[in-house]
PDB file of C-alpha atoms in Angstrom:
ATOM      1  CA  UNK A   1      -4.654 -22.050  15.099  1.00  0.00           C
ATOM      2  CA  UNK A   2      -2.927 -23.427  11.790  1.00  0.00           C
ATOM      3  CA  UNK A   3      -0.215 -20.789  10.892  1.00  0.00           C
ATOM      4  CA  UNK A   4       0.409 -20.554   6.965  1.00  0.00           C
ATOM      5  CA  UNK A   5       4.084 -21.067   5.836  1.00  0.00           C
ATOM      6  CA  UNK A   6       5.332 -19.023   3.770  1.00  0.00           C
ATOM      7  CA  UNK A   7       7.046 -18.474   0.696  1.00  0.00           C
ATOM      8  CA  UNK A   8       6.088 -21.576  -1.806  1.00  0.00           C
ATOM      9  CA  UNK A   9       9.737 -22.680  -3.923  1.00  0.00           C
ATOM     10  CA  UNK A  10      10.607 -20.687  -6.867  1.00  0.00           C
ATOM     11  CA  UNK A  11       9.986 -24.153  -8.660  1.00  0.00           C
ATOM     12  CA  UNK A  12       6.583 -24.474  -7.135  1.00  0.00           C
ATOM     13  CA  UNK A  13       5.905 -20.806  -7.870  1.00  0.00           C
ATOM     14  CA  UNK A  14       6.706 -20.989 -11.845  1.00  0.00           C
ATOM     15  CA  UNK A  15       4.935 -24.384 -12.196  1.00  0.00           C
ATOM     16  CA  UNK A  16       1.611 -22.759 -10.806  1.00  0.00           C
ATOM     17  CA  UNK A  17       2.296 -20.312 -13.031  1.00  0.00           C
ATOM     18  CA  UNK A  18       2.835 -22.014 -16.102  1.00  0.00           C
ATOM     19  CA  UNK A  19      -0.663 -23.604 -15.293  1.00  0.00           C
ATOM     20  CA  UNK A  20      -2.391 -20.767 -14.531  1.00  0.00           C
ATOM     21  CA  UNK A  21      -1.486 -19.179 -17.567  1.00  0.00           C
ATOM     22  CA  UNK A  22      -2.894 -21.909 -19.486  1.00  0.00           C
ATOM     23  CA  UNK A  23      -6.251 -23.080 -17.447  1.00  0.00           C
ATOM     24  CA  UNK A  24      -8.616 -20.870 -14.714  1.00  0.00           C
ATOM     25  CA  UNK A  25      -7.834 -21.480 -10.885  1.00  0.00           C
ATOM     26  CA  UNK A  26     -10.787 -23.633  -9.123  1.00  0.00           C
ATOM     27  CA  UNK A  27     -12.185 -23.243  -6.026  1.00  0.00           C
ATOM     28  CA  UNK A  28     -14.218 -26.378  -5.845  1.00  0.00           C
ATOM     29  CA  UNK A  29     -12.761 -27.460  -1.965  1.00  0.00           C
ATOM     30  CA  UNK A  30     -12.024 -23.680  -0.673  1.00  0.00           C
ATOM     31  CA  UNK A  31     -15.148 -22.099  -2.081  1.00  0.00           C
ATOM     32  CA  UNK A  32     -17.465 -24.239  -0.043  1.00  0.00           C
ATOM     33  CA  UNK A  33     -16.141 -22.512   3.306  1.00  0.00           C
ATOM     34  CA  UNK A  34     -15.617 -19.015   1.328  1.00  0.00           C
ATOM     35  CA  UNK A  35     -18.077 -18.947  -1.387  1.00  0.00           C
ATOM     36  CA  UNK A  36     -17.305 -15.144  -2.147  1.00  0.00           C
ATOM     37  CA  UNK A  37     -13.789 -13.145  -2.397  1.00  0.00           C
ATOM     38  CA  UNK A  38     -14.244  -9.740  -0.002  1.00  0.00           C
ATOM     39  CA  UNK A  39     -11.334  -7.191  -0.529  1.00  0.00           C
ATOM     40  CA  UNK A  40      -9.984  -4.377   1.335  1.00  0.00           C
ATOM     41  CA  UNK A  41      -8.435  -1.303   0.205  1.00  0.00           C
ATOM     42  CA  UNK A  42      -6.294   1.473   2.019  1.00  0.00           C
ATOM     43  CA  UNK A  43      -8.172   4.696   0.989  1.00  0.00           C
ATOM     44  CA  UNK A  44      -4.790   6.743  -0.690  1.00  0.00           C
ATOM     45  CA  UNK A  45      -7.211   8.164  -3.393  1.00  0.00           C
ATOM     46  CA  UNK A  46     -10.764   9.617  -3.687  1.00  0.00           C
ATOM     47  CA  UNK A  47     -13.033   6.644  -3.527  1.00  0.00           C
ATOM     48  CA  UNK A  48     -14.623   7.520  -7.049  1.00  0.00           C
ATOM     49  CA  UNK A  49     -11.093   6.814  -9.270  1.00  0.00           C
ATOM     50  CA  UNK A  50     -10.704   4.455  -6.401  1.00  0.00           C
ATOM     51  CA  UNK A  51     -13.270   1.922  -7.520  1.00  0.00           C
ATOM     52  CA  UNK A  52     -12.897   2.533 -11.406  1.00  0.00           C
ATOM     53  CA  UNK A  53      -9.275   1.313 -10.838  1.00  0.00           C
ATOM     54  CA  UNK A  54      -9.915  -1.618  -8.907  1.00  0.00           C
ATOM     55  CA  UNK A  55     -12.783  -2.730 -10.678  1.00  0.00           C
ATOM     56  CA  UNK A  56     -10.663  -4.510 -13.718  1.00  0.00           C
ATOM     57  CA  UNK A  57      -8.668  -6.497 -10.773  1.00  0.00           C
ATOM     58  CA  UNK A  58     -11.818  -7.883  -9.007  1.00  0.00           C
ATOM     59  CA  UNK A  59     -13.116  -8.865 -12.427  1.00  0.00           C
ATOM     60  CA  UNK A  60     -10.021 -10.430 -13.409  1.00  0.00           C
ATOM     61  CA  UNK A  61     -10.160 -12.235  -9.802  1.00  0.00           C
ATOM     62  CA  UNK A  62     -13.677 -13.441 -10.072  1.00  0.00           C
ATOM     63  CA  UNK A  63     -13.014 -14.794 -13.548  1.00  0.00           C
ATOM     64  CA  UNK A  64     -10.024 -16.862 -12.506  1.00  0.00           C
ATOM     65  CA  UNK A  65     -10.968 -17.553  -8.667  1.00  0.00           C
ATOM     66  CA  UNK A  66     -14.427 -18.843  -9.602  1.00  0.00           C
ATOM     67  CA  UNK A  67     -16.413 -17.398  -6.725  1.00  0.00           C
ATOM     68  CA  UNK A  68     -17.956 -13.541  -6.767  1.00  0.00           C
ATOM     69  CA  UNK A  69     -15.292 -10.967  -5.825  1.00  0.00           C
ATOM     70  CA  UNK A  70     -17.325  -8.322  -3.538  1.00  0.00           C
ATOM     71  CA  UNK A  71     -15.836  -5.079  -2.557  1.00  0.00           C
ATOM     72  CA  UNK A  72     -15.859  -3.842   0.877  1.00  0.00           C
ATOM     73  CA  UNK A  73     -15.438   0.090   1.639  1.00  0.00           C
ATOM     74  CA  UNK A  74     -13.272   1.970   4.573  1.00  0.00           C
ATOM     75  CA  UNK A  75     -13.409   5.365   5.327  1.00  0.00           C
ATOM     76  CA  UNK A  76      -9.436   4.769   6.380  1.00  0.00           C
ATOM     77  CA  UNK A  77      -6.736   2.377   6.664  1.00  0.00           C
ATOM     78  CA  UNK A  78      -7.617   1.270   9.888  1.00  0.00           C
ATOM     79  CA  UNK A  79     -10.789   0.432   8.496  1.00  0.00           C
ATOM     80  CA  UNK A  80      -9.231  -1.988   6.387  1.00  0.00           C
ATOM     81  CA  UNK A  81      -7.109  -3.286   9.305  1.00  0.00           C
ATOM     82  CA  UNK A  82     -10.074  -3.940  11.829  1.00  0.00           C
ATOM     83  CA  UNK A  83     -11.755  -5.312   8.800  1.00  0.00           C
ATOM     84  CA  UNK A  84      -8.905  -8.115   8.374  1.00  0.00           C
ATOM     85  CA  UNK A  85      -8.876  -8.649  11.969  1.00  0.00           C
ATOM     86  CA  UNK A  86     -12.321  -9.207  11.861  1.00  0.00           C
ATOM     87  CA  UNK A  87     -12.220 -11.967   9.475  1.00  0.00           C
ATOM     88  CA  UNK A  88     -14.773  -9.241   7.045  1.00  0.00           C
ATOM     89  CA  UNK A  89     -12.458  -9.831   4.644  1.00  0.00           C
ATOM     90  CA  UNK A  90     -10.077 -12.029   3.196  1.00  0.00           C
ATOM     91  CA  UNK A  91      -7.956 -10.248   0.707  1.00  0.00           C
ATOM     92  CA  UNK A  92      -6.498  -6.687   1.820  1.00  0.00           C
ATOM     93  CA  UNK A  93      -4.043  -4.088  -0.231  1.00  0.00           C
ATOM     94  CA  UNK A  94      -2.048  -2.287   2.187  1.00  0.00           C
ATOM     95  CA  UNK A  95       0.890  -0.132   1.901  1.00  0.00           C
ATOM     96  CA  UNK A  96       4.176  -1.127   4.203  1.00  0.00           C
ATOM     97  CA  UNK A  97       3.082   0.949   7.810  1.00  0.00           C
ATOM     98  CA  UNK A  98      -0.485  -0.392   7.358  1.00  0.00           C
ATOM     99  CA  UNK A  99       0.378  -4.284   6.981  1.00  0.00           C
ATOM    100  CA  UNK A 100       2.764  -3.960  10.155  1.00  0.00           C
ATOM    101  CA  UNK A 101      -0.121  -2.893  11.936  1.00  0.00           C
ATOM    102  CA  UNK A 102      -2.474  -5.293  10.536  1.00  0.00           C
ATOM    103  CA  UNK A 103       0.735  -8.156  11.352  1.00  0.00           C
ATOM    104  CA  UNK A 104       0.747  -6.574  14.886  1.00  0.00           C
ATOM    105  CA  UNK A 105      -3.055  -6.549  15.716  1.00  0.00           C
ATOM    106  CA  UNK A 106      -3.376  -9.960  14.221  1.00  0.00           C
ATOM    107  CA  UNK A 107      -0.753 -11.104  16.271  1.00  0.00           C
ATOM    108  CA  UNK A 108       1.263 -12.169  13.044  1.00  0.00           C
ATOM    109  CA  UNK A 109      -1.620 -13.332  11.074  1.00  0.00           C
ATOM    110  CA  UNK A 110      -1.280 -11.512   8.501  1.00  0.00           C
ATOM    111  CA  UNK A 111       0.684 -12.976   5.487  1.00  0.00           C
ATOM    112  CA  UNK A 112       1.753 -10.680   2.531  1.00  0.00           C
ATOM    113  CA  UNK A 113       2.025 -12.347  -0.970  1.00  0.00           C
ATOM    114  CA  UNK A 114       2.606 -10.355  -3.877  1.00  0.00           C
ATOM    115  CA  UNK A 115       3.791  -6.929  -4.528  1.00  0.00           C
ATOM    116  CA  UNK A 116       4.433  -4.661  -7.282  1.00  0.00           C
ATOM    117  CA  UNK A 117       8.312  -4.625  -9.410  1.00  0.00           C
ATOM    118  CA  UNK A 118       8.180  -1.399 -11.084  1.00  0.00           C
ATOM    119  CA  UNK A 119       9.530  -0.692 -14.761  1.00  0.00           C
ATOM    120  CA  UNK A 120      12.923  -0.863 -13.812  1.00  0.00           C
ATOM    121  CA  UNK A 121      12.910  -3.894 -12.146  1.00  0.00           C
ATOM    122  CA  UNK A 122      12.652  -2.237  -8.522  1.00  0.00           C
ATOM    123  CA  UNK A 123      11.190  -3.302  -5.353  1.00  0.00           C
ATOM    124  CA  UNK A 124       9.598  -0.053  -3.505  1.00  0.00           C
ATOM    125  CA  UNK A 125       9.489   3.387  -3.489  1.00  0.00           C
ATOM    126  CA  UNK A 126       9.812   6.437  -0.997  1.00  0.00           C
ATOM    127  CA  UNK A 127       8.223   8.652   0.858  1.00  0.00           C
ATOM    128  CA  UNK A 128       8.955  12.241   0.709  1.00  0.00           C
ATOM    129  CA  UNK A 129       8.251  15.761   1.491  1.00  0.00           C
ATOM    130  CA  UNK A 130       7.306  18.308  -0.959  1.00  0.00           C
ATOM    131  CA  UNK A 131       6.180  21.841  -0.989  1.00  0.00           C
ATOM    132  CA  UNK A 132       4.900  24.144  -3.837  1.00  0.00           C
ATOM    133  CA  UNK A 133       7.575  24.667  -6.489  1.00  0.00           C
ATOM    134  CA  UNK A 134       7.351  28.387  -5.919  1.00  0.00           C
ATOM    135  CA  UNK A 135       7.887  28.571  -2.336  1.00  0.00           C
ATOM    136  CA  UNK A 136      11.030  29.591  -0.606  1.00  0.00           C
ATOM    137  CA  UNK A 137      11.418  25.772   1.398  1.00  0.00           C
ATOM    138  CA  UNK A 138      14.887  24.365   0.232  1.00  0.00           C
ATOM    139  CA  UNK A 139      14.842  21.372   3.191  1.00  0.00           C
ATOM    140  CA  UNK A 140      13.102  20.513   6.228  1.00  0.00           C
ATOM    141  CA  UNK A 141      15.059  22.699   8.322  1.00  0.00           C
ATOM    142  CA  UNK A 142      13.470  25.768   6.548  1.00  0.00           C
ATOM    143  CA  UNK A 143      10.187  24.264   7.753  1.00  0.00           C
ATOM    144  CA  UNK A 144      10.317  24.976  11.219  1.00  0.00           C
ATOM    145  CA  UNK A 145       7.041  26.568  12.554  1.00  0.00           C
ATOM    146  CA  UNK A 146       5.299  25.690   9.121  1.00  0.00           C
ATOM    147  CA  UNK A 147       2.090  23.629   8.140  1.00  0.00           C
ATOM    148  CA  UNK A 148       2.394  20.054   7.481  1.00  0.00           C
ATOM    149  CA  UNK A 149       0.132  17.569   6.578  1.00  0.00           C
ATOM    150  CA  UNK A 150      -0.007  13.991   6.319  1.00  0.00           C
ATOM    151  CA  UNK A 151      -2.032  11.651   4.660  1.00  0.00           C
ATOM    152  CA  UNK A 152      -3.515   8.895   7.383  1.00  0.00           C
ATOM    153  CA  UNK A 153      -1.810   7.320  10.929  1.00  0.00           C
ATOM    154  CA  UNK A 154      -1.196   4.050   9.009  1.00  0.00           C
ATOM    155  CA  UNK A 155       0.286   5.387   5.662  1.00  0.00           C
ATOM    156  CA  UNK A 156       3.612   4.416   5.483  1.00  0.00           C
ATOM    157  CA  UNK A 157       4.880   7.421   3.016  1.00  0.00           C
ATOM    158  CA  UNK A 158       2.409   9.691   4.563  1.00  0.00           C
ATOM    159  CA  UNK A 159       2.938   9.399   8.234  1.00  0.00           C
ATOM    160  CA  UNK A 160       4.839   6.523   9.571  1.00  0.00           C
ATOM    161  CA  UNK A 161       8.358   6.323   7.616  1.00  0.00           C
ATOM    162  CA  UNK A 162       8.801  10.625   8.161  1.00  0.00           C
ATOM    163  CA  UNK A 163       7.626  10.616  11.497  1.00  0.00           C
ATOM    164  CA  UNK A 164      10.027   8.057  12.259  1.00  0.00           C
ATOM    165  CA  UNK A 165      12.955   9.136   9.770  1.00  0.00           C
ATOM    166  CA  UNK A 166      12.429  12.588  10.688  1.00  0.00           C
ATOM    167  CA  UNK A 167      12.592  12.046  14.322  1.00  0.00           C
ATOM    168  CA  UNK A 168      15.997  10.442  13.577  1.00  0.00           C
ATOM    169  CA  UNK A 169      17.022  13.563  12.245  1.00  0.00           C
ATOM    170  CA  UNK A 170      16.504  15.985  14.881  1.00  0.00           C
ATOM    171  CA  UNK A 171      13.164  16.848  13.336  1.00  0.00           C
ATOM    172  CA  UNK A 172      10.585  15.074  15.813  1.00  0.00           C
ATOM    173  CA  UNK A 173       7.391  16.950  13.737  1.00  0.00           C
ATOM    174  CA  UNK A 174       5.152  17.134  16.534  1.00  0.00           C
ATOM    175  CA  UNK A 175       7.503  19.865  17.938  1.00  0.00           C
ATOM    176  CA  UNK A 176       8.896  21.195  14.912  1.00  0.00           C
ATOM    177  CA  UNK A 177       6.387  21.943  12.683  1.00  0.00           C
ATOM    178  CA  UNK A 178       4.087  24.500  13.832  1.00  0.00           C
ATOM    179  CA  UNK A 179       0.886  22.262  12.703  1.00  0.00           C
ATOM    180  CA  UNK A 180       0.331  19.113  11.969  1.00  0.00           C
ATOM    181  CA  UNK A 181      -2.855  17.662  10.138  1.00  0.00           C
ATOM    182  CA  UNK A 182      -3.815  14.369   8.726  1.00  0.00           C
ATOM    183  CA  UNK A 183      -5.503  15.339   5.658  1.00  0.00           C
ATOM    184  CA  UNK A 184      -6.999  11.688   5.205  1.00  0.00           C
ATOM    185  CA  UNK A 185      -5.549  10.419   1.968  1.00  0.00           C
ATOM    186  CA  UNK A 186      -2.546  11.323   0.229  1.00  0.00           C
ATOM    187  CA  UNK A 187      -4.433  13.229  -2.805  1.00  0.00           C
ATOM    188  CA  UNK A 188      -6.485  15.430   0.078  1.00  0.00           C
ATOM    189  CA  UNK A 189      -2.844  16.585   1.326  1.00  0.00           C
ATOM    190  CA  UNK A 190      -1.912  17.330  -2.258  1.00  0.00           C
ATOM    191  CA  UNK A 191      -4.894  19.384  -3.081  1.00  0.00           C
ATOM    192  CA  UNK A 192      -4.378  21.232   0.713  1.00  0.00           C
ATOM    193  CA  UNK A 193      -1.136  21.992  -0.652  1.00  0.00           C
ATOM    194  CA  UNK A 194      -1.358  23.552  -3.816  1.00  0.00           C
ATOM    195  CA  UNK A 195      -4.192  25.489  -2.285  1.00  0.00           C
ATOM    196  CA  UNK A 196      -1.988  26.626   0.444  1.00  0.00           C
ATOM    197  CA  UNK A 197      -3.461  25.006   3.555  1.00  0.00           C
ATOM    198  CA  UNK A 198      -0.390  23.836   3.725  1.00  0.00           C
ATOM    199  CA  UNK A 199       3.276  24.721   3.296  1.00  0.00           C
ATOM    200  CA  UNK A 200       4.403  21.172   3.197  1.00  0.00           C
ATOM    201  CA  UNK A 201       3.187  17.683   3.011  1.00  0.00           C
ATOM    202  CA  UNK A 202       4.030  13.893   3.148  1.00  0.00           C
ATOM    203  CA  UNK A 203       3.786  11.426   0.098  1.00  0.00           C
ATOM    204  CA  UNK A 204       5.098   8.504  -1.714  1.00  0.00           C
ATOM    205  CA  UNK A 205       6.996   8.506  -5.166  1.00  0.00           C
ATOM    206  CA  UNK A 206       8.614   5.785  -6.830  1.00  0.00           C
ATOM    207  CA  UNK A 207      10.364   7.997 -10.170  1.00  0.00           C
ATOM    208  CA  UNK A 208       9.250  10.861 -12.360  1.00  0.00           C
ATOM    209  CA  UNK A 209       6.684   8.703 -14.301  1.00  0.00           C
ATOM    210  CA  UNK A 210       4.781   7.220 -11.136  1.00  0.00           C
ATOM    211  CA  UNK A 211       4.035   9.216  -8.038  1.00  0.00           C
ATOM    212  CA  UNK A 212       0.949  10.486  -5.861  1.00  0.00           C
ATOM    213  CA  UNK A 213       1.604  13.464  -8.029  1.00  0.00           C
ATOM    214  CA  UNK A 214       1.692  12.376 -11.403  1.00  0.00           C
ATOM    215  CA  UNK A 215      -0.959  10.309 -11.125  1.00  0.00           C
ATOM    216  CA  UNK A 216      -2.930  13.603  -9.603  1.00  0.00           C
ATOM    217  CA  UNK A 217      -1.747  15.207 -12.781  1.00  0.00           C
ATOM    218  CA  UNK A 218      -2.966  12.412 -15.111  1.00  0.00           C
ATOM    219  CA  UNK A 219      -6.711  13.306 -13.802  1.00  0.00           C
ATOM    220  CA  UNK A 220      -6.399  17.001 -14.062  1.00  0.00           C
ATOM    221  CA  UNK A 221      -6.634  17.361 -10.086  1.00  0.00           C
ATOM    222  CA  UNK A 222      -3.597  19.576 -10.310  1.00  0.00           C
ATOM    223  CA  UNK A 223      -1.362  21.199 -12.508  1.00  0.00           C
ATOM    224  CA  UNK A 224       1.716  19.979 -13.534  1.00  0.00           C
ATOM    225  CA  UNK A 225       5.261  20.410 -12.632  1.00  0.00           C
ATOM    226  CA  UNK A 226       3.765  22.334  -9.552  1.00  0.00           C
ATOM    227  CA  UNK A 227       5.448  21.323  -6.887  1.00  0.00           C
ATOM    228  CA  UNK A 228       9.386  20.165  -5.878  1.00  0.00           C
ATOM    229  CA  UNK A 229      10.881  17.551  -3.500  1.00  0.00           C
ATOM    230  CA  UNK A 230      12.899  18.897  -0.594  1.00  0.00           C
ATOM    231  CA  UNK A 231      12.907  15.503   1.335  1.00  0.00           C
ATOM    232  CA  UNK A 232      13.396  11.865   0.570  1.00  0.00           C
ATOM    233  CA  UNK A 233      13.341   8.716   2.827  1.00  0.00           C
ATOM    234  CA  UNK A 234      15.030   5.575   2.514  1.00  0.00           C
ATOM    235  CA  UNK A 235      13.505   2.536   0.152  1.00  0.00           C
ATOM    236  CA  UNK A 236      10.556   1.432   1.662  1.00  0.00           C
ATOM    237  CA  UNK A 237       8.863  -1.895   0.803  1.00  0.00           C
ATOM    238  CA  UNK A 238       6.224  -2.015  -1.669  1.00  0.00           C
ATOM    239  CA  UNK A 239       2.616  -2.275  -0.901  1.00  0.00           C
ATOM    240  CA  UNK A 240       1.614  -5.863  -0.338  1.00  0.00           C
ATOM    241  CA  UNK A 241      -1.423  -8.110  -0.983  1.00  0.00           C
ATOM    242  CA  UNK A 242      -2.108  -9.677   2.773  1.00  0.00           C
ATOM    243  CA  UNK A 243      -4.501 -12.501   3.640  1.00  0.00           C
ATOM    244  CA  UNK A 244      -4.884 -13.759   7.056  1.00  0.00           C
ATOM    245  CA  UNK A 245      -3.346 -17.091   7.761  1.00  0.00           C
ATOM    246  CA  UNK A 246      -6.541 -18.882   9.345  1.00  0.00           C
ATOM    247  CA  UNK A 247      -8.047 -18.768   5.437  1.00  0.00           C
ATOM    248  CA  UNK A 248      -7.801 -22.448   4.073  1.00  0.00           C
ATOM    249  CA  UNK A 249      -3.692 -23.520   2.604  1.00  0.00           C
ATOM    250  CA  UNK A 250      -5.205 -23.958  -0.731  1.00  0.00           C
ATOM    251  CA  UNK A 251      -7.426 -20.759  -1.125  1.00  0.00           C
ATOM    252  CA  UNK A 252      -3.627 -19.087  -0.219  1.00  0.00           C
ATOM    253  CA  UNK A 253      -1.809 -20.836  -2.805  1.00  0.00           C
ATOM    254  CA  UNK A 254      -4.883 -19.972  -5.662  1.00  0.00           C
ATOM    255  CA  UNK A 255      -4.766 -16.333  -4.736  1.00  0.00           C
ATOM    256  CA  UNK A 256      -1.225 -15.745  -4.701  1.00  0.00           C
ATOM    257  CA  UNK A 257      -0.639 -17.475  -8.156  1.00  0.00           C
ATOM    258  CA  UNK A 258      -3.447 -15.493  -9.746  1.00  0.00           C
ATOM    259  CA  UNK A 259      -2.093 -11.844  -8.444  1.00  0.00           C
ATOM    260  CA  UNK A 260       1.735 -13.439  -9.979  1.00  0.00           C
ATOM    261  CA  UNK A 261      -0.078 -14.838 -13.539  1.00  0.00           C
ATOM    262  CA  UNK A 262      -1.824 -11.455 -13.815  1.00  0.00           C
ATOM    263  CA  UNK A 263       0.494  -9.356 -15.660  1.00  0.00           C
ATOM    264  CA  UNK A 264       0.360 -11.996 -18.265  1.00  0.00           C
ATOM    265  CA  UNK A 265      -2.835 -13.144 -17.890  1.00  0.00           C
ATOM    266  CA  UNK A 266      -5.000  -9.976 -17.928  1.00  0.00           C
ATOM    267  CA  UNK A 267      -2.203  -6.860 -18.527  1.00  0.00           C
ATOM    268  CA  UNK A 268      -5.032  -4.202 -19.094  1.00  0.00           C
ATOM    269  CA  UNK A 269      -6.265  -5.001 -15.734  1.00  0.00           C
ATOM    270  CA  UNK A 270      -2.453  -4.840 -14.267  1.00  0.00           C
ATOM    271  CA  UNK A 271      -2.118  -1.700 -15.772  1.00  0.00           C
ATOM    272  CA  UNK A 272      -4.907  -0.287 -15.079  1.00  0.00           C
ATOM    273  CA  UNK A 273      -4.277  -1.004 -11.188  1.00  0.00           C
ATOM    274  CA  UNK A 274      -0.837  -0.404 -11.310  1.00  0.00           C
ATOM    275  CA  UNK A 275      -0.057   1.864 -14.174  1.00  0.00           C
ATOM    276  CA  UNK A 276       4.030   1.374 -15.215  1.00  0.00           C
ATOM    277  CA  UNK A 277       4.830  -0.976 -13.442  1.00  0.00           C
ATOM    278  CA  UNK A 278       6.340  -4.483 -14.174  1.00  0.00           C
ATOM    279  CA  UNK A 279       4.610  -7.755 -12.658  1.00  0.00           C
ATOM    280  CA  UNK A 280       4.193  -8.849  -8.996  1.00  0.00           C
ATOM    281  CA  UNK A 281       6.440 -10.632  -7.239  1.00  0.00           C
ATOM    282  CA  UNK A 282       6.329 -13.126  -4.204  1.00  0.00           C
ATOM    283  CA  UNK A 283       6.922 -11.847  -0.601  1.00  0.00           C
ATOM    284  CA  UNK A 284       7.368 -12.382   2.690  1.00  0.00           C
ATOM    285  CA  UNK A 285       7.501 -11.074   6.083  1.00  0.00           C
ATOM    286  CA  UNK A 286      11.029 -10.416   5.965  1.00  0.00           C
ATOM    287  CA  UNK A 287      10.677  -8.200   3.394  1.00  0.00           C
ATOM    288  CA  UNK A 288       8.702  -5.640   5.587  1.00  0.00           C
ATOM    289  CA  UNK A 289      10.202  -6.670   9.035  1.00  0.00           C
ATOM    290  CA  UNK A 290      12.510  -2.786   8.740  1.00  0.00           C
ATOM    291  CA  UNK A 291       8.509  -1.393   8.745  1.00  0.00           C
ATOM    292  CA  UNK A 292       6.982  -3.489  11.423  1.00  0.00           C
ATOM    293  CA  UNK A 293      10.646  -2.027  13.429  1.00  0.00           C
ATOM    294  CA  UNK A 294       9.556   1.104  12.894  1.00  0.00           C
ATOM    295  CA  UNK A 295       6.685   1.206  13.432  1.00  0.00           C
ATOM    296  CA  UNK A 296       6.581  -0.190  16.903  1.00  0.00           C
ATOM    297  CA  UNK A 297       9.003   2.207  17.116  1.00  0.00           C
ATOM    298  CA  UNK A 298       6.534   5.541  16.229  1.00  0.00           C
ATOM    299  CA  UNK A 299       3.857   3.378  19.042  1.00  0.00           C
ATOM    300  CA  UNK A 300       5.959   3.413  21.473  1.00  0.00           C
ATOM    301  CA  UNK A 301       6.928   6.920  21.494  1.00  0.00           C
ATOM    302  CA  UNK A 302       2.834   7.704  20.888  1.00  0.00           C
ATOM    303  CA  UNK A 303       2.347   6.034  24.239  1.00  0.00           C
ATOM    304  CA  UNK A 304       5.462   7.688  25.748  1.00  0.00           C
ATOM    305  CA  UNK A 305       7.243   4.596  26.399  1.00  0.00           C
TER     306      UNK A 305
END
């Protein structure tokens, strides 16, 4: 099976660009083989504000791709995973944890493109722990015996970078917290938290303008300023647009330099998708080879071995 090399040179890259700033991408050889664009999603928010902030993005694809952009629903990231695998779809949104495992069931078919810069010019952003700002947690250590939650098994911020960063510690949270809950997105194990299901939870922030929780405070789901960080990990990755490798070289190339052209091209629809943030920039594998580490690293010690 043809294998996809990746990344395209810069030169390459800025040409493409240049062009597809200036003329639509055509599909007229790809599009006979894939006559419609189906994306995948990782679920991190309610599926409502979900597809009102993807819709701009899928318009913005089908208007420069050519072909119809359809969307395809999962009740949870592995849904999106098996999808890929399945060859159901052909463009997928994952965050760090959730590509690894989509690069490890695939058996490295899976070939991130693009991914978000934020306003500063940074690649990334962390996962942390945070509890109610009125509660008497100061770090984890105060959490022992305590509720946690977490968002899904293949959320990076909200399961698989703590579980692994925290077992590092001396914290292995299967035996130190007295619960521990997947809440099944990372908003759900916000809301659990300010209504006191739980004392503590796992979620991603990149800075004080753009977090899980500021972006729950934009659309009134919680109050603000309600909550405080007691926890941070180290700079993960951020999330990546993955295709599989088996789709056609061109249809590759045409995707990747929309998703870089579409800051410039279409910057309501960037914005709208990924609020403060920058542009996209190119990726590869070795940009989230740390994740696929560790996460091997949290199966391995699921299967006890």
């Amino acid at each position: 099976m043809k294998m996809w090399k990746k990344m395209l040179p810069i030169g390459i890259i800025v040409c493409c660009l240049l062009a597809a700033y200036a003329t639509p991408v055509l599909a007229e050889e790809w599009s006979k083989e894939y006559p419609e664009l189906v994306i995948g999603v990782i679920t991190e928010e309610n599926a409502e504000d979900r597809a009102k902030r993807w819709q701009p993005f899928m318009n913005y694809l089908e208007r420069e791709l050519d072909v119809p952009v359809k969307w395809r629903e999962a009740t949870d990231y592995a849904g999106v995973i098996e999808a890929l695998k399945a060859k159901k779809v052909q463009l997928a949104w994952f965050g760090p944890a959730s590509f690894a495992r989509a690069w490890i069931v695939t058996d490295g078919q899976a070939v991130p493109l693009a991914a978000e810069i934020d306003k500063d010019g940074g690649f990334g952003y962390f996962g942390v722990i945070i509890v109610k700002k009125d509660s008497p947690f100061q770090s984890v250590k105060d959490l022992k015996g305590k509720r946690f939650g977490f968002a899904d098994p293949n959320s990076t911020s909200g399961y698989q970078a703590p579980k692994f960063f925290l077992s590092e510690e001396g914290y292995e949270p299967d035996q130190f917290f007295g619960t521990t809950t997947f809440s099944g997105s990372h908003e759900n194990s916000v809301k659990m938290l300010y209504d006191g299901q739980f004392d503590a939870v796992a979620t991603w922030w990149t800075n004080e303008q753009k977090s899980n929780m500021s972006r729950m405070e934009a659309k009134g789901m919680i109050p603000p300023a309600g909550y405080r960080i007691i926890w941070k990990s180290p700079r993960l990755p951020s999330d990546p647009f993955t295709v599989p490798s088996w789709l056609p070289e061109e249809m590759i190339e045409d995707i990747q330099t929309t998703l870089l052209a579409m800051p410039f091209k279409d910057p309501e629809a960037f914005k709208a998708l990924m609020g403060g943030s920058q542009r996209f920039a190119s990726v590869t594998l070795e940009d989230y080879q740390p994740v696929i580490r560790f996460v091997k690293a949290n199966l391995k010690q699921r299967k006890g071995g």
